[in-house]
Amino acid sequence: DTGKRRDGQEGVNCSFFRNEGQVRRSSDLILEADILAWDKWPGQRLYTYVSPTKIRRFNDRHRRNRPPGWCFYQAGWTFVKVSPGGLHILEVLP
């Protein structure tokens, strides 16, 4: 959706993402989705919420210290803040 929400976030809420395949990197899929979103809503801020407790975490030592939503960071998204409910808000600007 677009516009301003009651929680103060403005732009296009990218409300779900899940890579169920093993062939393509999640960050590549997010980059493609960004392009599609900007085709539909030119110039809009894209944002999403990441739940640190609901994402799949890897146990190997190289990935343990990565922040929740790592694939979004790899696609150029940045951290905004933690919501009152504990969700990480990430954004990307055109």
Short mmCIF file of C-alpha atoms in Angstrom, two decimals, residues 33-75:
data_model
loop_
_atom_site.label_atom_id
_atom_site.label_comp_id
_atom_site.label_asym_id
_atom_site.label_seq_id
_atom_site.Cartn_x
_atom_site.Cartn_y
_atom_site.Cartn_z
CA ALA A 33 10.92 -6.26 -6.71
CA ASP A 34 12.24 -2.74 -6.07
CA ILE A 35 12.27 -2.04 -9.80
CA LEU A 36 8.72 -3.37 -10.21
CA ALA A 37 7.51 -1.28 -7.26
CA TRP A 38 9.10 1.89 -8.66
CA ASP A 39 7.52 1.20 -12.04
CA LYS A 40 4.12 1.19 -10.32
CA TRP A 41 4.85 3.93 -7.73
CA PRO A 42 7.60 6.14 -9.22
CA GLY A 43 9.77 8.03 -6.77
CA GLN A 44 8.23 6.47 -3.68
CA ARG A 45 10.08 5.34 -0.57
CA LEU A 46 9.85 1.57 -0.08
CA TYR A 47 9.81 0.20 3.46
CA THR A 48 9.30 -3.07 5.26
CA TYR A 49 9.12 -4.53 8.72
CA VAL A 50 11.36 -7.41 9.77
CA SER A 51 10.60 -9.48 12.83
CA PRO A 52 13.85 -10.61 14.44
CA THR A 53 12.01 -13.51 16.07
CA LYS A 54 10.29 -14.84 12.94
CA ILE A 55 13.08 -15.01 10.40
CA ARG A 56 15.12 -18.10 9.75
CA ARG A 57 18.49 -17.70 11.40
CA PHE A 58 21.59 -19.56 10.36
CA ASN A 59 23.81 -21.16 12.94
CA ASP A 60 27.14 -20.99 11.20
CA ARG A 61 29.67 -18.61 12.67
CA HIS A 62 29.80 -16.34 9.60
CA ARG A 63 26.10 -15.46 9.63
CA ARG A 64 25.37 -15.37 13.33
CA ASN A 65 26.14 -11.67 13.75
CA ARG A 66 24.20 -10.45 10.71
CA PRO A 67 21.22 -8.23 11.48
CA PRO A 68 17.66 -9.40 10.83
CA GLY A 69 16.76 -8.75 7.21
CA TRP A 70 20.33 -9.21 5.97
CA CYS A 71 19.15 -9.87 2.41
CA PHE A 72 17.50 -6.41 2.37
CA TYR A 73 20.78 -4.81 3.49
CA GLN A 74 22.55 -6.67 0.67
CA ALA A 75 20.01 -5.15 -1.75
#
